[in-house]
PDB file of C-alpha atoms and ligand atoms in Angstrom:
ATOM      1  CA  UNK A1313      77.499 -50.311 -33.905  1.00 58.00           C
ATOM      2  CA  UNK A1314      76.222 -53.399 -31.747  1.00 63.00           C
ATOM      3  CA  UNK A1315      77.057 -53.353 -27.744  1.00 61.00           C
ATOM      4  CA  UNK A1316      79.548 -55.883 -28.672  1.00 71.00           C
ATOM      5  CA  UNK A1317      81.898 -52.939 -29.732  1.00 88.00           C
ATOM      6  CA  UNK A1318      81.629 -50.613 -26.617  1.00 97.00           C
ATOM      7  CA  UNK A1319      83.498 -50.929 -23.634  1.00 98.00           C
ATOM      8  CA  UNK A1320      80.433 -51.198 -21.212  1.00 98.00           C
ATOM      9  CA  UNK A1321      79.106 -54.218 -23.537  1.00 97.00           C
ATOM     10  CA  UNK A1322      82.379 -56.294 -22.773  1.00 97.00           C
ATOM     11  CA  UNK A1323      81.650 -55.273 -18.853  1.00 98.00           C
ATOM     12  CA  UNK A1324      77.489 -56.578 -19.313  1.00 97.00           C
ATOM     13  CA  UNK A1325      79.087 -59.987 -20.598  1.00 96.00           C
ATOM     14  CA  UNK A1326      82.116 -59.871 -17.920  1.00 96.00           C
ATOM     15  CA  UNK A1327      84.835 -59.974 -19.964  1.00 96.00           C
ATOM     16  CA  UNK A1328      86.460 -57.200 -18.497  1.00 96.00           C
ATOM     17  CA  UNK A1329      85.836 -56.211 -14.767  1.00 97.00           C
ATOM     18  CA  UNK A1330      83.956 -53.454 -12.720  1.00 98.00           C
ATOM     19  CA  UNK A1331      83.094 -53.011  -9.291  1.00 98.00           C
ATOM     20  CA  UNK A1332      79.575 -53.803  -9.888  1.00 98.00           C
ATOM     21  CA  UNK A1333      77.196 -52.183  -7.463  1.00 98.00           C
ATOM     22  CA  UNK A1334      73.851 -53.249  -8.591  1.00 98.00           C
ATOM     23  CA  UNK A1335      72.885 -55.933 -10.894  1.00 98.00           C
ATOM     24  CA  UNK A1336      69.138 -57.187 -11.942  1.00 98.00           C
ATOM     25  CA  UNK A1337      67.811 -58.583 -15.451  1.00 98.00           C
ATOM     26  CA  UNK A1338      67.643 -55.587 -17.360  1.00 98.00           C
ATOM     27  CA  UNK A1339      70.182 -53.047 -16.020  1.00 98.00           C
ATOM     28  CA  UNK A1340      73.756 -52.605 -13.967  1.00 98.00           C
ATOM     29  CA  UNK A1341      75.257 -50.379 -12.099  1.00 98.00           C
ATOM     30  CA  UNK A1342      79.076 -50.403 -11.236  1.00 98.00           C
ATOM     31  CA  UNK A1343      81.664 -47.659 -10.130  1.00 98.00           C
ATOM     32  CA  UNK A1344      82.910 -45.368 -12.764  1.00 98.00           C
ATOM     33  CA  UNK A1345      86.736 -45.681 -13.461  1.00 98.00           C
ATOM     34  CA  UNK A1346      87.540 -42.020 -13.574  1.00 98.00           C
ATOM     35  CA  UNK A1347      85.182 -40.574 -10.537  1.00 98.00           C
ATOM     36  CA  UNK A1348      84.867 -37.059 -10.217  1.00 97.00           C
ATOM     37  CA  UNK A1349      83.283 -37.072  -6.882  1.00 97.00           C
ATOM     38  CA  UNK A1350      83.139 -39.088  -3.623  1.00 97.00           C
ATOM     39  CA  UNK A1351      80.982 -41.361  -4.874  1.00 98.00           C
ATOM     40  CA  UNK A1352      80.532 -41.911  -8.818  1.00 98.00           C
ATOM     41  CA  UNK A1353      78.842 -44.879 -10.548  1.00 98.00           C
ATOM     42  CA  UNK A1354      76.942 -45.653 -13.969  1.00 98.00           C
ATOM     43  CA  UNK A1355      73.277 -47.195 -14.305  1.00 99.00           C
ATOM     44  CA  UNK A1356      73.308 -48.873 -17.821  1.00 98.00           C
ATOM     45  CA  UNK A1357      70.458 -50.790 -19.363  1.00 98.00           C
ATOM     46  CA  UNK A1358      71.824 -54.571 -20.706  1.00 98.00           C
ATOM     47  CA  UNK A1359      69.760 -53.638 -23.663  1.00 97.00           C
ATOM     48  CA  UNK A1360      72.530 -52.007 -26.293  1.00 97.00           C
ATOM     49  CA  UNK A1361      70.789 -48.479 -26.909  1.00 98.00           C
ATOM     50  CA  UNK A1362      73.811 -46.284 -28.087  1.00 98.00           C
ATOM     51  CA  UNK A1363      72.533 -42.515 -26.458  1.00 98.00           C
ATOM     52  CA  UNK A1364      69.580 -40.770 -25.630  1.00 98.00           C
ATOM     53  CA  UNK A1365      69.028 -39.603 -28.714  1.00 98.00           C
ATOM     54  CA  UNK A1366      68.499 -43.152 -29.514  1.00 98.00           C
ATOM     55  CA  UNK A1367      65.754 -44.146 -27.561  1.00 98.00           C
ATOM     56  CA  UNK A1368      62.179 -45.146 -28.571  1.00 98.00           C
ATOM     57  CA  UNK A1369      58.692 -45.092 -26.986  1.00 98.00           C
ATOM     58  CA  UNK A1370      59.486 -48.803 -26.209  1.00 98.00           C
ATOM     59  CA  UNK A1371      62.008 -47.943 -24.184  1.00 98.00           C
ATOM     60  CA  UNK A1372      60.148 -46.061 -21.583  1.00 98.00           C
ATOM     61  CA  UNK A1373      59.536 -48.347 -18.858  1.00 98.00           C
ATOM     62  CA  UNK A1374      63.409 -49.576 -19.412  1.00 98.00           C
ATOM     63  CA  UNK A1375      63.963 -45.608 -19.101  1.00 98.00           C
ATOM     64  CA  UNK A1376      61.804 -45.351 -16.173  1.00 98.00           C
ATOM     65  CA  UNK A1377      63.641 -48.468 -14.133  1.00 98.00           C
ATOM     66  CA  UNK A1378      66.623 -46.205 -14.673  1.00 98.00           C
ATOM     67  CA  UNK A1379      65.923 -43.163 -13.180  1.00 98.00           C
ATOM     68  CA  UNK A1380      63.956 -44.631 -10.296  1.00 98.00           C
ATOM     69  CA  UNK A1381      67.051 -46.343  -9.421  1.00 98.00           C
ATOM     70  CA  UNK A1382      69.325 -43.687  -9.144  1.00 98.00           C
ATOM     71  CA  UNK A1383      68.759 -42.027  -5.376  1.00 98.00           C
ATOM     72  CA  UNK A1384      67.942 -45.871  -4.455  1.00 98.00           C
ATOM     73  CA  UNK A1385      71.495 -46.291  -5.256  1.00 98.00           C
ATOM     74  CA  UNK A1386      72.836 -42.723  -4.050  1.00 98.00           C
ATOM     75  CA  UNK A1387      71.305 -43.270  -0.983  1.00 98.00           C
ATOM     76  CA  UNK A1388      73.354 -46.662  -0.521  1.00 98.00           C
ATOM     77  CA  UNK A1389      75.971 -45.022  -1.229  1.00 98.00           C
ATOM     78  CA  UNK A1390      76.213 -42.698   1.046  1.00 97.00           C
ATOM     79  CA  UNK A1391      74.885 -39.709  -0.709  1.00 98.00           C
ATOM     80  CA  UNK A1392      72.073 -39.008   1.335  1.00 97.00           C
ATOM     81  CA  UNK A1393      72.085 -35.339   0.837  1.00 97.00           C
ATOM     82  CA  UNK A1394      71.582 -34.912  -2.798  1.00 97.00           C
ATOM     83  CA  UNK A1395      74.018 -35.841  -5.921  1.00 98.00           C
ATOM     84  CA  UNK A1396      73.642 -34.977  -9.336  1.00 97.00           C
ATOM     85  CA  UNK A1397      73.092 -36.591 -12.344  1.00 98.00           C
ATOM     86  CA  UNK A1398      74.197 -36.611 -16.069  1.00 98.00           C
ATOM     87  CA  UNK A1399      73.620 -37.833 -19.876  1.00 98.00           C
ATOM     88  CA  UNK A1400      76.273 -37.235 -22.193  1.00 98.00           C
ATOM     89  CA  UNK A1401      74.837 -37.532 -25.471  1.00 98.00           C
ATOM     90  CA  UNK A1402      76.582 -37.714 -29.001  1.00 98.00           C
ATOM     91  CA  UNK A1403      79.538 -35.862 -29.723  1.00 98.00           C
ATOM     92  CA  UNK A1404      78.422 -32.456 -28.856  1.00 98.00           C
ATOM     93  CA  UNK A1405      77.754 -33.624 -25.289  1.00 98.00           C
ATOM     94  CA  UNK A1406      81.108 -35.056 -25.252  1.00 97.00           C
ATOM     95  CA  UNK A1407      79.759 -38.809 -25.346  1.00 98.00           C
ATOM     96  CA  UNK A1408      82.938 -41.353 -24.903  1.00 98.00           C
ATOM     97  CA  UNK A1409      81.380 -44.661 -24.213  1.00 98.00           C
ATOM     98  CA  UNK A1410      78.505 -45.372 -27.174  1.00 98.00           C
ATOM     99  CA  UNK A1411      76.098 -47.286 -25.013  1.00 98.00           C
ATOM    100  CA  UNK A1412      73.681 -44.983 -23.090  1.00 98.00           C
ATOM    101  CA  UNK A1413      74.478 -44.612 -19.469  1.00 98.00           C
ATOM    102  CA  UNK A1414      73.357 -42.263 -16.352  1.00 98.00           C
ATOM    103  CA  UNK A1415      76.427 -40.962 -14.411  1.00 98.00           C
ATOM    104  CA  UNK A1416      75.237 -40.652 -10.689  1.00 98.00           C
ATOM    105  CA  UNK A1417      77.804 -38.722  -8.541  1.00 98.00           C
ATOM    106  CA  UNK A1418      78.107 -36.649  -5.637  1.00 98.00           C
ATOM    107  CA  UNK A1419      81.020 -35.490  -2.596  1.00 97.00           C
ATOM    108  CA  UNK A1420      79.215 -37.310   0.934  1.00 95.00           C
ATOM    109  CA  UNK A1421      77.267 -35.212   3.555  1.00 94.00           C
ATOM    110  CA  UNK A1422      80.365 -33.149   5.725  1.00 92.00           C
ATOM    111  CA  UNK A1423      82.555 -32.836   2.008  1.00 94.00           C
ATOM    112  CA  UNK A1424      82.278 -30.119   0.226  1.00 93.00           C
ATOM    113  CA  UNK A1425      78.730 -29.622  -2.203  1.00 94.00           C
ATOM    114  CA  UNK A1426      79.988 -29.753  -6.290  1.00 95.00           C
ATOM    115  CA  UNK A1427      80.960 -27.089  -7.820  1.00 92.00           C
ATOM    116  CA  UNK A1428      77.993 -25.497 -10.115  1.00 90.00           C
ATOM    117  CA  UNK A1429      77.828 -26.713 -13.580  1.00 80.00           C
ATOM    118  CA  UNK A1430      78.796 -23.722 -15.898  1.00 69.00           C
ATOM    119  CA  UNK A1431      76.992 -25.332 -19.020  1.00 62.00           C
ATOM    120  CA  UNK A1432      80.137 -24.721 -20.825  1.00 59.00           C
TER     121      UNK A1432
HETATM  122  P1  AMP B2258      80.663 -40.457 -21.149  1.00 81.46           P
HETATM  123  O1  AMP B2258      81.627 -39.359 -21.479  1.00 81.46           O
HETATM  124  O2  AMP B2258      79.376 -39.950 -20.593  1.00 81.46           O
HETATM  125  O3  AMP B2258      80.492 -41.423 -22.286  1.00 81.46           O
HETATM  126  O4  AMP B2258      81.334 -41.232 -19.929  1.00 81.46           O
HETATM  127  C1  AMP B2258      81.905 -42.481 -20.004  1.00 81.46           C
HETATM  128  C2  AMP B2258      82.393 -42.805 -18.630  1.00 81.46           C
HETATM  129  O5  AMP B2258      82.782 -44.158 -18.607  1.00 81.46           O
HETATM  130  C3  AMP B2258      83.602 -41.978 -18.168  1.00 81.46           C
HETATM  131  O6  AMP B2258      83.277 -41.264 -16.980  1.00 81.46           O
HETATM  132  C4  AMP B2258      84.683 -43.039 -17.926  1.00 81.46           C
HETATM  133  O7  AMP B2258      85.487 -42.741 -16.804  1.00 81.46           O
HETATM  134  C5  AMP B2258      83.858 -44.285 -17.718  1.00 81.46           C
HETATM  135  N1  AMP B2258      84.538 -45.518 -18.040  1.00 81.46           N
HETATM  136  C6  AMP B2258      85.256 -45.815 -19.147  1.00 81.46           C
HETATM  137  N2  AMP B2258      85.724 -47.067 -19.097  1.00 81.46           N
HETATM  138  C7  AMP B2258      85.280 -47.590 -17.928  1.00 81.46           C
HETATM  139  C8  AMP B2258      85.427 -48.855 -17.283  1.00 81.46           C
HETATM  140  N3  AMP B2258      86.148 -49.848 -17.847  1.00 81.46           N
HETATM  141  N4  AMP B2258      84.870 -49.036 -16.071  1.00 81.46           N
HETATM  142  C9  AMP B2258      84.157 -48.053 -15.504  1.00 81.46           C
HETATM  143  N5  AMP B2258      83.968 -46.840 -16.055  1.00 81.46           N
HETATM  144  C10 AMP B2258      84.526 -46.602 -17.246  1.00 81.46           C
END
């Protein structure tokens, strides 16, 4: 499978449209369509890696740029008092999308905290 096939490929090229949040030359970031929280976006690299279980050593830095933009973009969007975040890989983690992304979501400060994660 090439990016060409997933859903978040066709939104990297624009031909279909997303409320983009944060944009530079190797990732995006852009409001999830289905939130499950206040505040609920995706950080995707432009590079077509399909899940986690996918990556290589020569992905690290690309890895890296990821994660350290996460609470850059919490914080801008208002969640200034912690979020959580979450990799769905393969089918077993209930994977939809085939094109590795990091959900980033949280309820704002004076909302109600998430619920705890039961694992199951
Ligand atoms: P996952 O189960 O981790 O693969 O999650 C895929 C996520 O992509 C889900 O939370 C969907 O709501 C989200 N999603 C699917 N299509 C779109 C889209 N066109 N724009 C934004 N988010 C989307």
């Amino acid at each position: 499978m090439t990016s060409n096939d997933t859903i978040f490929g066709k939104i990297i090229r624009g031909e279909i449209p997303s409320k983009k949040i944060y944009e530079d030359v190797d990732l995006l970031a852009f409001d999830d369509i289905h939130p499950v929280a206040d505040v609920h976006f995706l950080i995707i690299p432009k590079k077509f890696i399909a899940t986690l279980a996918d990556v290589t050593p020569e992905d690290a830095t690309l890895l890296g740029k990821m994660l350290l933009l996460a609470p850059v973009l919490a914080k801008e969007q208002g969640l200034t008092d912690g979020f959580r975040t979450a990799i769905n890989t393969g089918r077993m983690g209930r994977q939809d999308v085939y094109h590795l992304h990091i959900h980033v979501f949280g309820n704002r400060p004076g909302s109600v905290p998430l619920s705890t994660m039961t694992g199951a």
